[in-house]
Short mmCIF file of C-alpha atoms in Angstrom, two decimals:
data_model
loop_
_atom_site.label_atom_id
_atom_site.label_comp_id
_atom_site.label_asym_id
_atom_site.label_seq_id
_atom_site.Cartn_x
_atom_site.Cartn_y
_atom_site.Cartn_z
CA MET A 15 -13.63 -24.82 41.99
CA SER A 16 -16.50 -22.49 42.87
CA PHE A 17 -17.45 -20.11 40.08
CA ALA A 18 -19.93 -18.12 42.18
CA ILE A 19 -17.63 -15.12 42.70
CA TRP A 20 -16.75 -14.90 39.00
CA GLN A 21 -20.41 -15.19 38.01
CA SER A 22 -21.23 -12.35 40.37
CA ILE A 23 -18.44 -10.16 38.96
CA LEU A 24 -19.49 -10.90 35.37
CA GLU A 25 -23.04 -9.81 36.12
CA GLN A 26 -21.96 -6.69 38.01
CA GLN A 27 -19.21 -5.54 35.64
CA TRP A 28 -20.32 -6.83 32.23
CA GLY A 29 -24.04 -7.40 32.76
CA LEU A 30 -23.71 -11.08 31.84
CA LYS A 31 -25.53 -14.00 33.38
CA ALA A 32 -23.64 -17.11 32.40
CA LYS A 33 -22.62 -20.70 32.99
CA LEU A 34 -18.89 -21.09 33.57
CA SER A 35 -16.36 -23.86 33.03
CA LEU A 36 -12.59 -24.01 33.29
CA LEU A 37 -10.32 -23.91 30.24
CA ASP A 38 -6.61 -24.70 29.98
CA GLY A 39 -4.20 -22.15 31.40
CA GLU A 40 -0.55 -21.96 32.47
CA PHE A 41 -0.36 -19.26 35.15
CA ASP A 42 -3.78 -17.62 34.98
CA LEU A 43 -7.39 -18.79 35.02
CA ASN A 44 -9.14 -18.99 31.68
CA ILE A 45 -12.85 -19.45 32.19
CA LEU A 46 -15.33 -20.26 29.43
CA VAL A 47 -18.38 -18.01 29.72
CA LYS A 48 -21.57 -19.25 28.08
CA SER A 49 -23.99 -16.38 28.50
CA ALA A 50 -27.77 -16.55 28.68
CA ASP A 51 -27.97 -14.79 25.29
CA ASN A 52 -26.04 -17.68 23.68
CA ASN A 53 -22.77 -15.80 23.22
CA ASP A 54 -19.45 -17.32 24.30
CA TYR A 55 -16.63 -15.43 25.97
CA VAL A 56 -13.42 -16.16 27.87
CA LEU A 57 -12.90 -14.52 31.25
CA LYS A 58 -9.20 -13.97 31.93
CA VAL A 59 -8.48 -14.03 35.68
CA MET A 60 -4.86 -13.05 36.09
CA ARG A 61 -2.52 -14.47 38.72
CA SER A 62 -2.22 -12.62 42.00
CA GLY A 63 0.44 -9.91 41.71
CA CYS A 64 0.05 -9.53 37.94
CA LEU A 65 1.13 -6.09 36.75
CA GLN A 66 -1.44 -3.91 35.01
CA GLY A 67 1.06 -3.17 32.26
CA PHE A 68 1.08 -6.84 31.30
CA ILE A 69 -2.66 -6.79 30.56
CA ASP A 70 -2.59 -3.29 29.11
CA MET A 71 0.01 -4.40 26.55
CA GLN A 72 -2.09 -7.34 25.38
CA ILE A 73 -5.33 -5.39 25.18
CA LYS A 74 -3.78 -2.49 23.31
CA ALA A 75 -2.06 -4.91 20.90
CA LEU A 76 -5.37 -6.68 20.19
CA ASN A 77 -7.09 -3.34 19.60
CA HIS A 78 -4.19 -2.25 17.38
CA ILE A 79 -4.54 -5.40 15.25
CA LYS A 80 -8.31 -4.96 14.96
CA VAL A 81 -7.75 -1.54 13.42
CA LEU A 82 -4.98 -2.49 10.98
CA GLU A 83 -5.89 -6.12 10.21
CA PRO A 84 -9.55 -6.59 11.18
CA GLU A 85 -9.85 -9.86 9.24
CA LEU A 86 -7.15 -11.64 11.25
CA PRO A 87 -8.67 -14.06 13.77
CA PHE A 88 -7.61 -12.50 17.05
CA PRO A 89 -9.89 -12.18 20.09
CA GLU A 90 -11.97 -9.05 20.56
CA VAL A 91 -11.79 -7.36 23.95
CA VAL A 92 -15.16 -6.78 25.65
CA THR A 93 -15.34 -3.66 27.81
CA THR A 94 -17.33 -3.46 31.04
CA LEU A 95 -20.64 -1.63 31.39
CA LEU A 96 -18.57 1.42 32.39
CA GLY A 97 -16.28 1.09 29.37
CA GLN A 98 -13.27 -0.33 31.24
CA GLN A 99 -10.88 -2.68 29.46
CA PHE A 100 -10.10 -4.59 32.67
CA VAL A 101 -11.10 -4.48 36.31
CA GLU A 102 -9.51 -5.15 39.70
CA CYS A 103 -11.41 -7.55 41.97
CA THR A 104 -10.82 -9.62 45.08
CA ASP A 105 -11.12 -13.40 44.88
CA GLU A 106 -12.61 -15.77 47.49
CA PHE A 107 -9.24 -15.92 49.30
CA GLY A 108 -8.91 -12.16 49.58
CA LYS A 109 -6.28 -11.87 46.83
CA VAL A 110 -6.45 -9.02 44.32
CA ARG A 111 -6.98 -10.21 40.75
CA LEU A 112 -7.12 -8.36 37.46
CA LEU A 113 -9.91 -9.53 35.13
CA TRP A 114 -10.64 -8.93 31.47
CA LEU A 115 -13.06 -10.44 29.00
CA ILE A 116 -12.66 -11.46 25.36
CA LYS A 117 -14.99 -12.99 22.80
CA LYS A 118 -14.36 -16.69 22.34
CA LEU A 119 -13.04 -17.71 18.94
CA PRO A 120 -14.37 -20.85 17.21
CA GLY A 121 -12.37 -24.03 16.71
CA ARG A 122 -10.15 -26.30 18.75
CA LYS A 123 -6.44 -26.20 19.50
CA TYR A 124 -4.14 -26.97 16.58
CA VAL A 125 -2.38 -29.58 18.73
CA ASP A 126 -5.63 -31.56 18.88
CA HIS A 127 -6.21 -31.35 15.14
CA GLY A 128 -5.11 -34.60 13.52
CA HIS A 129 -3.69 -33.66 10.13
CA LYS A 130 -1.42 -30.62 9.86
CA SER A 131 -1.96 -30.02 6.16
CA LEU A 132 0.25 -27.81 4.00
CA ASN A 133 -2.76 -25.58 3.48
CA LEU A 134 -3.08 -24.95 7.23
CA ILE A 135 0.65 -24.32 7.56
CA ARG A 136 0.52 -21.77 4.73
CA GLN A 137 -2.51 -20.07 6.27
CA LEU A 138 -0.83 -19.78 9.64
CA GLY A 139 2.40 -18.49 8.11
CA GLY A 140 0.52 -15.85 6.15
CA MET A 141 -1.38 -14.71 9.24
CA ILE A 142 1.79 -14.48 11.32
CA ALA A 143 3.39 -12.38 8.58
CA ARG A 144 0.42 -9.98 8.41
CA PHE A 145 0.34 -9.81 12.20
CA GLY A 146 4.05 -8.98 12.25
CA VAL A 147 3.67 -6.19 9.70
CA ALA A 148 0.81 -4.67 11.71
CA LEU A 149 2.83 -4.87 14.93
CA LYS A 150 5.70 -2.84 13.48
CA SER A 151 3.82 0.33 14.41
CA PHE A 152 2.80 -0.89 17.88
CA GLU A 153 4.50 0.62 20.91
CA HIS A 154 4.28 -0.25 24.60
CA ASN A 155 6.73 0.03 27.50
CA PHE A 156 6.04 -3.54 28.64
CA LEU A 157 7.48 -4.99 25.41
CA ILE A 158 10.97 -4.45 26.81
CA ARG A 159 11.31 -6.53 29.96
CA ASP A 160 13.17 -9.52 31.34
CA LEU A 161 11.46 -12.42 29.54
CA LYS A 162 12.83 -15.95 29.26
CA TRP A 163 10.79 -16.58 26.10
CA ASN A 164 12.72 -13.87 24.26
CA LEU A 165 14.86 -15.97 21.91
CA SER A 166 17.45 -13.22 21.57
CA GLU A 167 18.08 -13.37 25.34
CA ALA A 168 18.18 -17.14 25.91
CA ASN A 169 21.71 -17.47 27.33
CA TRP A 170 20.17 -18.06 30.78
CA VAL A 171 19.55 -21.68 29.74
CA GLU A 172 23.26 -22.54 29.92
CA GLU A 173 23.52 -22.21 33.70
CA HIS A 174 20.75 -24.81 34.11
CA VAL A 175 22.19 -27.54 31.89
CA ASP A 176 23.52 -29.51 34.87
CA SER A 177 19.98 -29.75 36.22
CA THR A 178 19.13 -32.00 33.27
CA GLU A 179 19.14 -35.74 33.93
CA GLY A 180 21.12 -38.03 31.65
CA SER A 181 24.45 -37.41 29.94
CA SER A 182 22.96 -37.81 26.45
CA ARG A 183 20.43 -35.05 27.08
CA LYS A 184 23.12 -32.77 28.50
CA LYS A 185 25.22 -33.34 25.39
CA ILE A 186 22.30 -32.45 23.13
CA LEU A 187 21.61 -29.28 25.11
CA LYS A 188 25.26 -28.23 25.09
CA ASN A 189 25.39 -28.64 21.31
CA ILE A 190 22.22 -26.56 20.91
CA ILE A 191 23.65 -23.85 23.18
CA LYS A 192 26.89 -23.79 21.17
CA ASP A 193 24.94 -23.41 17.91
CA TYR A 194 22.83 -20.70 19.54
CA LYS A 195 25.90 -18.73 20.64
CA ASP A 196 27.40 -19.03 17.15
CA ILE A 197 24.33 -17.60 15.45
CA LEU A 198 23.33 -15.06 18.13
CA PRO A 199 25.47 -12.19 16.74
CA ILE A 200 23.73 -12.61 13.38
CA VAL A 201 20.30 -12.78 15.02
CA LYS A 202 20.98 -9.55 16.94
CA LYS A 203 21.72 -7.74 13.67
CA GLN A 204 18.25 -8.52 12.32
CA PRO A 205 15.45 -5.92 12.43
CA PHE A 206 13.80 -5.71 15.85
CA GLN A 207 10.10 -5.11 16.40
CA PRO A 208 7.21 -6.28 18.61
CA ILE A 209 6.46 -9.97 18.01
CA HIS A 210 3.90 -12.48 19.34
CA GLY A 211 6.70 -14.57 20.82
CA ASP A 212 4.74 -17.78 21.36
CA VAL A 213 2.82 -18.88 18.27
CA ASN A 214 2.54 -22.63 18.73
CA ASP A 215 -0.04 -25.38 18.29
CA HIS A 216 -1.52 -24.70 21.74
CA ASN A 217 -2.10 -21.01 20.96
CA THR A 218 -3.56 -21.61 17.50
CA LEU A 219 -7.14 -22.66 16.80
CA VAL A 220 -8.44 -24.68 13.84
CA ASN A 221 -11.99 -24.79 12.54
CA ALA A 222 -12.55 -28.29 11.16
CA CYS A 223 -15.55 -29.07 8.94
CA LEU A 224 -16.40 -32.16 6.88
CA LYS A 225 -17.84 -30.08 4.04
CA THR A 226 -14.99 -27.61 3.69
CA LYS A 227 -11.24 -27.50 4.19
CA SER A 228 -9.99 -26.93 7.73
CA SER A 229 -8.89 -23.37 8.40
CA ILE A 230 -7.03 -21.38 11.03
CA SER A 231 -9.76 -19.81 13.16
CA GLY A 232 -7.77 -18.11 15.88
CA ILE A 233 -4.42 -17.04 17.31
CA VAL A 234 -4.49 -16.37 21.05
CA ASP A 235 -2.33 -15.59 24.10
CA LEU A 236 -0.24 -12.47 23.57
CA GLY A 237 1.33 -12.77 27.02
CA ASP A 238 4.82 -13.45 25.65
CA MET A 239 4.90 -10.48 23.31
CA CYS A 240 8.24 -8.74 23.37
CA PHE A 241 10.58 -6.52 21.37
CA ALA A 242 12.80 -8.98 19.51
CA PRO A 243 14.22 -9.84 16.08
CA ARG A 244 11.37 -10.08 13.59
CA VAL A 245 12.59 -13.51 12.47
CA CYS A 246 11.91 -14.90 15.97
#
């Protein structure tokens, strides 16, 4: 991959000269930005056709958290030289992309951290709880949308069971779906609010040090935020 176009955009829009390298990403490009002034960022290059509301929701949620819970380890959004939260650019293939920049958080992915200690689990649980409380007052139109990750709207899975190979796997899935249907009415009676929707060991960072206890150093990727039962 050529990073020349992204380096040019970073310099024009954010005034940053930097070395770039590719990070993990599911649908979008996540690019590590190591600037000449020794600061690290992540450039988020969204998939072609991405809606502005999708980015706007995430940025406003991050800014909301920074106001109410500034000590929680969530990324900080970096505005452009003109004060914009994100920009629209054209990539090397002529496709329109939306770009935004965040400060890189320290640590490595929780999934790559060997020992999942009780201390780390408690830390993460406490942070999720504080995050949830802060999000109660967050509002955005994009929170209510058709989203397969919304656990209160997961009935769509049932029509795809026959696509699963192996009778034993199908049986397991059918049992899970039955249990889900049984508990769904109870779940839908729980308090609804904005939630992260995808806190997992790929979206959680751990700072490991030989001299001190490992600690949760970051929670990232708010792309699956939605309005759902708080317990989800």
